[in-house]
Coordinates of C-alpha atoms in Angstrom, one line a residue:
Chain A
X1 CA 9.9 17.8 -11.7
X2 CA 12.9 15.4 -11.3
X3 CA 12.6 13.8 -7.5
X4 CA 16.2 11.9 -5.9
X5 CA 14.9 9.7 -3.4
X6 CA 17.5 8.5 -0.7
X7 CA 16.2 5.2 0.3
X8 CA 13.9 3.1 -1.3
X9 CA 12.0 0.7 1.3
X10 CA 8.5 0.7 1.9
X11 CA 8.3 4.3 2.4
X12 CA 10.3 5.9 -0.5
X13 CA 9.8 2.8 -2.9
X14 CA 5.9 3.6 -2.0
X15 CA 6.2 7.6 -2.8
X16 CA 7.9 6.8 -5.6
X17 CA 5.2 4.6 -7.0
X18 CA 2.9 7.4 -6.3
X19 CA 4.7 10.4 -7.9
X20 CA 5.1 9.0 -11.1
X21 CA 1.3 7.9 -10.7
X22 CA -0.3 11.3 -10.7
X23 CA 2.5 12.8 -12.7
X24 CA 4.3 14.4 -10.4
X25 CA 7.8 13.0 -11.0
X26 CA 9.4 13.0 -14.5
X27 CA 12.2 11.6 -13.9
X28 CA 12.9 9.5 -10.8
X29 CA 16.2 8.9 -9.1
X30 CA 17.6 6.5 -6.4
X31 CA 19.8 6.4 -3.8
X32 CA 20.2 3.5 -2.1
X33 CA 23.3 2.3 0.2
X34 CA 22.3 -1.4 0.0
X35 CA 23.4 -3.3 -3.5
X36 CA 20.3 -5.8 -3.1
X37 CA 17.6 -3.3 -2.5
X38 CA 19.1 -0.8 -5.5
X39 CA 19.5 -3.5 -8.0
X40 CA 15.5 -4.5 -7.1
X41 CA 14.4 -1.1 -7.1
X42 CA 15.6 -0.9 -10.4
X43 CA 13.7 -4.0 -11.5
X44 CA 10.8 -3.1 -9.8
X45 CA 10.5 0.3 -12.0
X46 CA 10.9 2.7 -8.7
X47 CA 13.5 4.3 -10.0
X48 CA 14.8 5.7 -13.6
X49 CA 18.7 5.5 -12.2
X50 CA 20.4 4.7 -9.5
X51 CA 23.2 7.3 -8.3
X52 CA 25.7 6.6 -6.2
X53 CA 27.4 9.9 -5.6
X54 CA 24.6 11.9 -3.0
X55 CA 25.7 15.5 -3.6
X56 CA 25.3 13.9 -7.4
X57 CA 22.0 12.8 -7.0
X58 CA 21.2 15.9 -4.7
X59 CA 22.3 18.4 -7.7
X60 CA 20.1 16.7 -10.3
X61 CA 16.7 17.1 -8.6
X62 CA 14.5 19.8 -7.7
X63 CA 12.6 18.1 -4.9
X64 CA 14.8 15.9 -2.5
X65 CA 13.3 13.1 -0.4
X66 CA 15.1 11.6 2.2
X67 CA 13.7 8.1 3.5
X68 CA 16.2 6.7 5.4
X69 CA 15.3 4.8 9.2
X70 CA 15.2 7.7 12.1
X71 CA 19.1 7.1 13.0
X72 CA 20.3 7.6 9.4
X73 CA 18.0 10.3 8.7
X74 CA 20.1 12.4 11.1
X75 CA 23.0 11.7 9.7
X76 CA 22.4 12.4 5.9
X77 CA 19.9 15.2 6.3
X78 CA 22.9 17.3 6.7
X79 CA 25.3 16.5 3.8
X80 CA 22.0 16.5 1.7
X81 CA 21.2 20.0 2.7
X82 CA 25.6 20.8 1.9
X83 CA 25.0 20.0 -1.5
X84 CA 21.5 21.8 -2.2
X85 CA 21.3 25.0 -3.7
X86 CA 18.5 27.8 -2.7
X87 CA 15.9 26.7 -5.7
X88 CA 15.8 23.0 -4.3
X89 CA 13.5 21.7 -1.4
X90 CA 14.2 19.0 0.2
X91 CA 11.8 17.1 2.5
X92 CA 12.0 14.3 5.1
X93 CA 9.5 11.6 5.8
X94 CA 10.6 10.8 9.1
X95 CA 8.3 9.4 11.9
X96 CA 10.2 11.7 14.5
X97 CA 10.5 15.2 14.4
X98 CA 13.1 17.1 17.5
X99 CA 15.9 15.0 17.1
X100 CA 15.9 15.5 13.2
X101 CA 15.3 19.2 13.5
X102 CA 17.7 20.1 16.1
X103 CA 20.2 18.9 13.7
X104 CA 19.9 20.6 11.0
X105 CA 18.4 23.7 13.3
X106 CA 21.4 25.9 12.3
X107 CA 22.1 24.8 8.7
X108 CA 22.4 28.1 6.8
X109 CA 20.5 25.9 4.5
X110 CA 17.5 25.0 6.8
X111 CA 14.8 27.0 4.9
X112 CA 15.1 24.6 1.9
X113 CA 14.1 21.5 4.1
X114 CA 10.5 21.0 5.2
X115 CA 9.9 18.6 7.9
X116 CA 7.0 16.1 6.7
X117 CA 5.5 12.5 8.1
X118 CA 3.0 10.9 5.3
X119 CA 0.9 9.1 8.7
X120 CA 1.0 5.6 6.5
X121 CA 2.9 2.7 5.9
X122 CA 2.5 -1.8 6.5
X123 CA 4.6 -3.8 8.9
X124 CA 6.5 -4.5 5.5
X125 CA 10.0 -3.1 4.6
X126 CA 12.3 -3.1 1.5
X127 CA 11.6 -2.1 -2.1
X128 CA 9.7 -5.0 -2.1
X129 CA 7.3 -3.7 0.3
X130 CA 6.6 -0.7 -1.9
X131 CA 2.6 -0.6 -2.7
X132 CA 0.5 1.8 -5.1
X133 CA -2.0 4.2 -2.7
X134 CA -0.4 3.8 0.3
X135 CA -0.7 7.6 0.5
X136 CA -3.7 8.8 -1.0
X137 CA -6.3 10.0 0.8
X138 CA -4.3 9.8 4.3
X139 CA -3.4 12.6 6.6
X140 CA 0.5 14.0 6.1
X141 CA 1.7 16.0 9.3
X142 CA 3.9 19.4 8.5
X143 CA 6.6 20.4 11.3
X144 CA 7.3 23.8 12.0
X145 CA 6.7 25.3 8.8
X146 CA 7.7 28.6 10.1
X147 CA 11.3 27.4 9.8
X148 CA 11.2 26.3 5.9
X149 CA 11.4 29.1 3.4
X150 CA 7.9 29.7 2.2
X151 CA 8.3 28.7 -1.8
X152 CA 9.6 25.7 -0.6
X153 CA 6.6 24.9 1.6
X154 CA 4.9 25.9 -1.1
X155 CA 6.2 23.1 -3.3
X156 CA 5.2 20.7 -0.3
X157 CA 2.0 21.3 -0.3
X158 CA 1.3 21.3 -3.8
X159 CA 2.8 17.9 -4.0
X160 CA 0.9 16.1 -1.4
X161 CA -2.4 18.0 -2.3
X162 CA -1.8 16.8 -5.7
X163 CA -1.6 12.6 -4.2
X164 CA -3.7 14.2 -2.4
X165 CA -3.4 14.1 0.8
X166 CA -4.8 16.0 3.8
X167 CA -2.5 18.2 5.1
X168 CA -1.8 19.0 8.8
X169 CA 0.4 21.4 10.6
X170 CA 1.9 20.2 14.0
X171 CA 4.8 21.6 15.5
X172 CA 7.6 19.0 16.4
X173 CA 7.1 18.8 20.3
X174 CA 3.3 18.0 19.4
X175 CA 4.1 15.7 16.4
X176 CA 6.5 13.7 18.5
X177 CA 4.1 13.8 21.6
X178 CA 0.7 12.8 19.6
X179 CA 2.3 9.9 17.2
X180 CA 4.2 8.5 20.3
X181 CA 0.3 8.4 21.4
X182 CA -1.5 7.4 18.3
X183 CA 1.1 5.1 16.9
X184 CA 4.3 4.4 18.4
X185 CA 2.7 2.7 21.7
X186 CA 0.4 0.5 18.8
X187 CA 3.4 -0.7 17.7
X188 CA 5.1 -1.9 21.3
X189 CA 1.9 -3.6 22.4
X190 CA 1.9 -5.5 19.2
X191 CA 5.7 -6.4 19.7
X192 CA 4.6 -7.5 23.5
X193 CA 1.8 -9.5 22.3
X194 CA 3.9 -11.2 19.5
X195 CA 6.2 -12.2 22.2
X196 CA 3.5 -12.6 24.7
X197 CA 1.9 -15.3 22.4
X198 CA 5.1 -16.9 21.6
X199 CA 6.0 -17.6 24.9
X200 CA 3.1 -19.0 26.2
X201 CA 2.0 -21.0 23.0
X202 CA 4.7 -23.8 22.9
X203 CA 2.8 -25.7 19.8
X204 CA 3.5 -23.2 16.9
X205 CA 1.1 -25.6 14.7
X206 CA -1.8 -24.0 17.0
X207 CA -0.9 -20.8 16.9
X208 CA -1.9 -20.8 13.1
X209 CA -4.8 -23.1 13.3
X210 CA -6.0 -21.1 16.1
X211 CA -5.3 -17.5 14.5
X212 CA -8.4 -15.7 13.7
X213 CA -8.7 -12.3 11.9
X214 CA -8.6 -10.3 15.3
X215 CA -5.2 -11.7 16.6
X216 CA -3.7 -11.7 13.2
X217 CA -4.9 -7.4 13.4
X218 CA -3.4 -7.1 16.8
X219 CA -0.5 -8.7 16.2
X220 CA 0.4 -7.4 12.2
X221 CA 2.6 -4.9 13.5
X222 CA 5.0 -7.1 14.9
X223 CA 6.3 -8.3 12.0
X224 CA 7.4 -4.4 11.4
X225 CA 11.4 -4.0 11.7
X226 CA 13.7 -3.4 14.5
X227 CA 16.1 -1.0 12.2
X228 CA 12.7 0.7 11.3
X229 CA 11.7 1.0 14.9
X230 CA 14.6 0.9 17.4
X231 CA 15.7 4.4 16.3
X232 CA 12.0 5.7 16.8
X233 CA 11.5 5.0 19.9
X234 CA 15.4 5.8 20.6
X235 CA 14.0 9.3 19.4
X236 CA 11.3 9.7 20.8
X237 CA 12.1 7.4 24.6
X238 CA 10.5 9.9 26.6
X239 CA 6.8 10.3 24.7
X240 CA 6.6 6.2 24.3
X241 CA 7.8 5.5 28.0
X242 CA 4.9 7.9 29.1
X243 CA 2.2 6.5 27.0
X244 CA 3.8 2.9 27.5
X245 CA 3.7 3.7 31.2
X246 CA -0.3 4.6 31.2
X247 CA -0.8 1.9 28.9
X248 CA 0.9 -0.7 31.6
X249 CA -1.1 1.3 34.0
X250 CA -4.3 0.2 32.2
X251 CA -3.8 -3.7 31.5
X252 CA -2.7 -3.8 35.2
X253 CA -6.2 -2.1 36.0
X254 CA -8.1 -4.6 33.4
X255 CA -6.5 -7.5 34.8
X256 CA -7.0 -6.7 39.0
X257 CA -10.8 -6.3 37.8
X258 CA -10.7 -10.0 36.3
X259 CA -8.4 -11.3 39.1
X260 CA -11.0 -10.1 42.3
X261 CA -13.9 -11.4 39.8
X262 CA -15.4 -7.2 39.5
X263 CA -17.3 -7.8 36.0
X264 CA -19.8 -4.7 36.9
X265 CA -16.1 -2.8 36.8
X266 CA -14.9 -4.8 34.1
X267 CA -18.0 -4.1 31.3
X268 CA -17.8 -0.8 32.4
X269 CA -14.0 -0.2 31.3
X270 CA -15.1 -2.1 28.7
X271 CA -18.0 0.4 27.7
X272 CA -15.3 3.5 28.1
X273 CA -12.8 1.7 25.2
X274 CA -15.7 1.2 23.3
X275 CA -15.9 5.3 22.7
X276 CA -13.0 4.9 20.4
X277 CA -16.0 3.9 17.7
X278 CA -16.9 7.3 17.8
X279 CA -13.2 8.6 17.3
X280 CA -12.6 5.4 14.1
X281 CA -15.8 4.4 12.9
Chain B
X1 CA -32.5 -29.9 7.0
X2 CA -34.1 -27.2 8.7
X3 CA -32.2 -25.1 10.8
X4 CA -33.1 -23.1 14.3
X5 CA -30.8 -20.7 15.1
X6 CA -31.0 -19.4 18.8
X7 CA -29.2 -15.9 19.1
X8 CA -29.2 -13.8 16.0
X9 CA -25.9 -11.8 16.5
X10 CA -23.1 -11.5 14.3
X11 CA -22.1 -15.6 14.8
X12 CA -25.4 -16.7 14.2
X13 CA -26.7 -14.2 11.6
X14 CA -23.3 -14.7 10.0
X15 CA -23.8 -18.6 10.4
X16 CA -27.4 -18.3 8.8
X17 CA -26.3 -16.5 5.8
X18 CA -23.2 -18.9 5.3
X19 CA -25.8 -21.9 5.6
X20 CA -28.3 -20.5 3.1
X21 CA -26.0 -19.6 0.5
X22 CA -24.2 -23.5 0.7
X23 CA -27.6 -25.0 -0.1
X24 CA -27.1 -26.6 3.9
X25 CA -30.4 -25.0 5.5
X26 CA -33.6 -25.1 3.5
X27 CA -35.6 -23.8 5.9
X28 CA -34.4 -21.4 8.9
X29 CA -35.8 -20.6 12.2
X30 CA -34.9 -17.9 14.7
X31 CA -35.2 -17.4 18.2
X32 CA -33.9 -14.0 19.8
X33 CA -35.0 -12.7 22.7
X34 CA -34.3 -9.0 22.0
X35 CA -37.3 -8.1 19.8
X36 CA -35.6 -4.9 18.1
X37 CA -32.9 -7.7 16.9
X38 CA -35.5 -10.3 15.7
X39 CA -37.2 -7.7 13.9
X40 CA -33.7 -6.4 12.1
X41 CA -33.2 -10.3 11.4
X42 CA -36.2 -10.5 9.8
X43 CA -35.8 -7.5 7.6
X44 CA -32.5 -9.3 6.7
X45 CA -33.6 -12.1 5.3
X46 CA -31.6 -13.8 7.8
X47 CA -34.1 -16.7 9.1
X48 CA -37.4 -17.3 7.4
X49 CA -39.4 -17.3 10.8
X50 CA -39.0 -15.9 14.7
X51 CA -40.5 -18.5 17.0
X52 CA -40.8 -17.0 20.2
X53 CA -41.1 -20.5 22.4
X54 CA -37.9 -22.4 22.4
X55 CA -38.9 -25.7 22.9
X56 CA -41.4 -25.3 19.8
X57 CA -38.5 -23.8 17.8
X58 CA -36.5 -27.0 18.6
X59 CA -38.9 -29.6 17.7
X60 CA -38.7 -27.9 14.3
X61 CA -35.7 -28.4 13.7
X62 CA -33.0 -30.7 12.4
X63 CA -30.2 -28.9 13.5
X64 CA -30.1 -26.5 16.6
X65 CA -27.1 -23.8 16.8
X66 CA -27.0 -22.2 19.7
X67 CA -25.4 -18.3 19.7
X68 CA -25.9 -16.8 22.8
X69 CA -23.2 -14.9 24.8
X70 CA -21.3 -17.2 27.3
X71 CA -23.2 -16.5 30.0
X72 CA -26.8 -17.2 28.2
X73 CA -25.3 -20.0 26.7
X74 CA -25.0 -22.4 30.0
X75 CA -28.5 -21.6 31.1
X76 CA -29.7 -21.9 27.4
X77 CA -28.4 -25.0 26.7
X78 CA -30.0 -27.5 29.0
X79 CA -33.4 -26.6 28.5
X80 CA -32.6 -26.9 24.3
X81 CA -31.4 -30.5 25.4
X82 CA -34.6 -31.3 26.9
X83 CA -36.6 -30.2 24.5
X84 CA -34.7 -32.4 21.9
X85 CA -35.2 -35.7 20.2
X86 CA -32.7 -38.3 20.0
X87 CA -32.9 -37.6 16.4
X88 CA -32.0 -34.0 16.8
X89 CA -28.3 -32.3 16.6
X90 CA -27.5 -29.8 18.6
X91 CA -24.7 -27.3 18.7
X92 CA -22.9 -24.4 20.5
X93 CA -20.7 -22.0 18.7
X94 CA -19.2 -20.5 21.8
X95 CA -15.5 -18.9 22.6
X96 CA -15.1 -21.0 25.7
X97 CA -16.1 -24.6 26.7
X98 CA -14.7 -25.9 29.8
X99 CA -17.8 -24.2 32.0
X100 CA -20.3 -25.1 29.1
X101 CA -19.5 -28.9 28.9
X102 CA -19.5 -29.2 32.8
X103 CA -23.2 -27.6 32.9
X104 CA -24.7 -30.0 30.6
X105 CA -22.4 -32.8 31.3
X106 CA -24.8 -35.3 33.3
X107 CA -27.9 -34.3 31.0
X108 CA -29.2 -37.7 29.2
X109 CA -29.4 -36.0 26.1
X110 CA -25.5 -35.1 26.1
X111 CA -25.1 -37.0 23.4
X112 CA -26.8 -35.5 20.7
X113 CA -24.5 -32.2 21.7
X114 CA -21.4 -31.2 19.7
X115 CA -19.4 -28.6 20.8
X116 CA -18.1 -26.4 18.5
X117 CA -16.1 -23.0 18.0
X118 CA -15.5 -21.6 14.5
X119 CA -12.6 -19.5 14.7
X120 CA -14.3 -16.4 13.2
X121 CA -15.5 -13.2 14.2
X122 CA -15.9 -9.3 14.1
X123 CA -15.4 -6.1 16.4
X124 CA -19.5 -5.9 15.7
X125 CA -22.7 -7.1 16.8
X126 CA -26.2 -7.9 16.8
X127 CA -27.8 -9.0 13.4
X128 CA -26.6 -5.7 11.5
X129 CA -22.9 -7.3 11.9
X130 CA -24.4 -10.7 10.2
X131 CA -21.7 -10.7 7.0
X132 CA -21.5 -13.2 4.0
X133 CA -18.2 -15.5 4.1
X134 CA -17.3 -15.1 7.8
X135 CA -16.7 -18.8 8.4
X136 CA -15.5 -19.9 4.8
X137 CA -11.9 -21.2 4.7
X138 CA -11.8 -20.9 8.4
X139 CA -10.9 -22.7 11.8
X140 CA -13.5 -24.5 13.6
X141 CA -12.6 -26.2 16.7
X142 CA -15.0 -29.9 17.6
X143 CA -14.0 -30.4 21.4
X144 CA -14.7 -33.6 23.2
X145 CA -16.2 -35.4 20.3
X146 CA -15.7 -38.5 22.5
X147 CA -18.7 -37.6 24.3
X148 CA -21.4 -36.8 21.7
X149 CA -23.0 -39.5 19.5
X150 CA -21.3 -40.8 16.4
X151 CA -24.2 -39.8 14.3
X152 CA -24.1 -36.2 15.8
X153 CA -20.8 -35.6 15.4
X154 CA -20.9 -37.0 11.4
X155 CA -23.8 -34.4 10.9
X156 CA -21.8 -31.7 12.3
X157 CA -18.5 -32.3 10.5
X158 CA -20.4 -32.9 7.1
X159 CA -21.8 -29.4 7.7
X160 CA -18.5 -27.6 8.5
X161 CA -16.8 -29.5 5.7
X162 CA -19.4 -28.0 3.2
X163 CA -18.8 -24.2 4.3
X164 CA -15.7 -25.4 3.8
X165 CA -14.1 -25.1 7.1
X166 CA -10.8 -26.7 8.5
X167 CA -11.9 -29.4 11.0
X168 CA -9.6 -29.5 14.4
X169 CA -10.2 -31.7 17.2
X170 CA -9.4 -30.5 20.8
X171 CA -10.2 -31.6 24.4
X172 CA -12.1 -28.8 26.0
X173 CA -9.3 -28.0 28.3
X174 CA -6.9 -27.8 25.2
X175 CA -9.1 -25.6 23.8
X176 CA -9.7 -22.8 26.4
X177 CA -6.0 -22.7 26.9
X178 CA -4.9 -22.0 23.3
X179 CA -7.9 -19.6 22.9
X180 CA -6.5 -17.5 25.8
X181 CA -3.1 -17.4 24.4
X182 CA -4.6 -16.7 20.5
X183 CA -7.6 -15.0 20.9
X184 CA -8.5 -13.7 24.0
X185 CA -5.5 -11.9 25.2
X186 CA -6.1 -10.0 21.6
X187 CA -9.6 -8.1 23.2
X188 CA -7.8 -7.3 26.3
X189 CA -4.3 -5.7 24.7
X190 CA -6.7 -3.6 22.4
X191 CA -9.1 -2.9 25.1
X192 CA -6.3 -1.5 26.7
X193 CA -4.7 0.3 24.3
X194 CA -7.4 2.1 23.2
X195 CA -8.3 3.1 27.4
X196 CA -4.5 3.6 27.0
X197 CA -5.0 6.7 24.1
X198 CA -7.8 8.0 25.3
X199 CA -6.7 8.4 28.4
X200 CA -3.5 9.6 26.8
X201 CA -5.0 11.6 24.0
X202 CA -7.5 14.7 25.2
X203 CA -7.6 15.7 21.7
X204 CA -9.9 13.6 20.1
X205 CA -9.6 15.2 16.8
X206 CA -5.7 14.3 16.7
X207 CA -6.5 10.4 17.0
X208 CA -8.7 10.6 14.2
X209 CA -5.9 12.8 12.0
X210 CA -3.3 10.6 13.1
X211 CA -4.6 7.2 13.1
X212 CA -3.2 5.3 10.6
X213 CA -3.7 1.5 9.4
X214 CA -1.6 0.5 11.9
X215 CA -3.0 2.1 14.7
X216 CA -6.6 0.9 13.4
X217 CA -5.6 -2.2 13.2
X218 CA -4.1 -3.0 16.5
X219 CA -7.6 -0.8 18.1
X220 CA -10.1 -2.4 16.3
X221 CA -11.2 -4.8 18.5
X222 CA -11.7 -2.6 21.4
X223 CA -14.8 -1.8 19.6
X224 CA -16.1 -5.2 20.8
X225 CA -19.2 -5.6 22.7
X226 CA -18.6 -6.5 27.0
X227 CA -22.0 -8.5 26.5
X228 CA -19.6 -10.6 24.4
X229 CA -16.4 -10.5 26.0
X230 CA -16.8 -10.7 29.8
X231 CA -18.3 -13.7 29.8
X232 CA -15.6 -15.3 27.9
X233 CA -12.9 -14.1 30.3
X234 CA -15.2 -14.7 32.9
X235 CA -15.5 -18.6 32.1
X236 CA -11.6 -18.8 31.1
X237 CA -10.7 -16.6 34.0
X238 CA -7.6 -18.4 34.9
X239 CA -6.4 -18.9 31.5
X240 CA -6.5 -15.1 30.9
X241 CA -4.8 -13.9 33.7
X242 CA -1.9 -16.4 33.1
X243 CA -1.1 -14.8 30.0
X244 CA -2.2 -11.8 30.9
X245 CA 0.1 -11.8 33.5
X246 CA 3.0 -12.9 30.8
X247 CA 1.9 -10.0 28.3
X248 CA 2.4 -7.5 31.6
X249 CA 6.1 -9.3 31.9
X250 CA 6.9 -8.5 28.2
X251 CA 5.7 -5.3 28.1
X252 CA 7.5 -4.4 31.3
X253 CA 10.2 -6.2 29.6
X254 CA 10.4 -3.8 26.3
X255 CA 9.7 -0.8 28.7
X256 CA 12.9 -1.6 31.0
X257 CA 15.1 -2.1 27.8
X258 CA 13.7 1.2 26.6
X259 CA 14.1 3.3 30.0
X260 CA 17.7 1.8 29.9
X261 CA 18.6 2.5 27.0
X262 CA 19.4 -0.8 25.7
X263 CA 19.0 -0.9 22.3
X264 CA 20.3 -4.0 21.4
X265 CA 18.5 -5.8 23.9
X266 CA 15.1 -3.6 22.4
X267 CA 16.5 -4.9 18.7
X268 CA 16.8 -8.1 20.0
X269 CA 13.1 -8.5 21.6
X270 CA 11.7 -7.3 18.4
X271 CA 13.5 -9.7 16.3
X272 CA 12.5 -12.4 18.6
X273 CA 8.8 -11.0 18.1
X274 CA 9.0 -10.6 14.4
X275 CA 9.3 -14.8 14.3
X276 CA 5.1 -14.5 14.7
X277 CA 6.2 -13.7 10.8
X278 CA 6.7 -17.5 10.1
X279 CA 3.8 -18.8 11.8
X280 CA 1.5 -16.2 10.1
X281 CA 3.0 -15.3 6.4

């Protein structure tokens, strides 16, 4: 199978590395709007070619992969779909689903695209930032698969079987709801504690000697990207302000227990975030 | 030197293993009042020998580590002190110090005490945690050294050198400030986000699909035990609500930006908090 992917950072650099892994990709090509990152993705061995024209690189694939950042994504997702023909399938790997789909919702060719979101990825971006196994043995999310033509899904699931993958089957109002729950609100209290910490800790020097393996977990995330991020939660501002608001809701609670000294309250809230061993062990 | 280790959790297991495998203990003692745990430590291989009466486990020993929560700790302490010889060493390994160094602070043995805090830990406990390399190319923190004896302190920072650990010297007022602002405001962000998604999340099964590394990471240490962590914010109270109190400001911060729809001003916060990438590469 030849594979175009349209934009090689962490994410399509990454699926890249993994196609041609398990043989899934014969023959590779780029698309990549930034000089720096296409010339490295070609040094890096991503990519067999990089092709500047898109309905070019479109036309010489039979699966399409479209790894852009969110705000992009719902600007090339169209033309990409203009230049396919009904054999192809295209795919996204998008971590926000409505806004994407209501744009290509009446594109007379919507059945070739399948809506997908591999649930991985680092605070890393670039072609730099591309790994091996960043997808195996992780969870991808399908959207609305009753909108894609079914050989086309077929091809999708094969594919990500193949990496493998577990496969899961959301529609877009859930996807958007559950990662703005399981993920995008992990990413803002990271981005608060970064700023949190930087505030407060004047002496940058003790920062790092101070840094143990817990605050360097908490506070990975914010090192991710603003042009990664910014159109995520653009996309999806109603889902993160609800969870963001809860969340708020919670610290506040945590820290009135500690302020009027209630430690019998305090283990005890303590004891009900512990359950989440049960959910992640 | 023989070694008795009082508190067999994941610090002092951790710190017994580390010990044996350098060559730095030849013989090890443990006390540990929960008998399931001494029982597991024994099975471990962790300490050679559970002596159930602490001032008989003292005498035995060169070197006396106390690991105890915070709250054991200041009522354990003194009476290790009495039981000890001016030839004796006897260390803490705790998170906090200001409470710790007032309770023992007249005792006539004060001197043979060095208080210490290697910057180290896990989400788990007891003596199942206990792990190989915890401490090794890590922090430790030696606070008011001024008031130990010279011959105490030299034992203690020969000992640390030989894990090897980094040697950093701060009052204990110093100390329980930049350990709110590093470490402690850590347990509370992710014992808040994780109330935060299960509150948020009914579906327990989508938070285990959809959890990725990222979410993991930025969880994991609301796993933590509240034996462990209430004391600590207990004794550094103030401390953790000042930048708990800044951490509510940012996050209300990003959440305004967001509700406003400024994105620049969102992009902005984010590449202000991606500058945590310098201090930690």
């Amino acid at each position: 199978m030849n594979v175009t992917i349209i934009g090689l950072g962490l994410i399509g650099g990454s699926l890249a590395i993994s196609l041609r892994h398990h043989g899934l990709a014969q023959r590779l090509i780029g698309v990549e709007e930034n000089p720096a990152h296409a010339r490295r993705a070609m040094e890096l061995g991503l990519v067999d070619e990089i092709v500047t024209d898109l309905a070019a690189a479109v036309q010489q694939a039979d699966l399409v992969v479209v790894a852009v950042p969110m705000d992009a994504m719902v600007s090339v997702l169209p033309p990409v779909l203009d230049a396919a023909t009904a054999q192809q399938v295209i795919i996204d790997v998008g971590s926000t689903k409505q806004a994407l789909l209501a744009a290509v919702a009446d594109h007379p060719k919507r059945g070739r695209f399948v809506a997908v979101h591999p649930m991985a990825g680092t605070e890393h971006s670039g072609p730099e930032a591309a790994v091996a196994g960043l997808f195996e043995g992780k969870t991808v999310v399908l959207c609305d698969t009753d909108m894609s033509d079914p050989d086309a899904v077929r091809v999708v699931e094969q594919l990500f079987h193949a990496l493998p993958m577990r496969l899961l089957y959301l529609d877009a109002t859930a996807h958007d709801l559950h990662t703005a729950y399981v993920s995008h609100i992990s990413h803002i209290t990271s981005f608060a504690l970064a700023l949190t910490v930087l505030e407060k800790e004047k002496e940058e020097q003790r920062i790092f000697d101070l840094a143990s393996g817990g605050f360097e977990s908490t506070v990975r995330l914010a090192k991710s990207s603003p042009a990664t991020w910014v159109p995520i939660f653009r996309q999806n501002r109603l889902n993160v302000l609800d969870v963001l608001d809860e969340h708020l809701h919670q610290l506040q609670h945590l820290r009135d227990l500690l302020e009027r000294e209630d430690y019998a309250g305090l283990t005890e809230q303590i004891q009900q975030a512990n359950h989440i061993r049960k959910i992640l062990p």
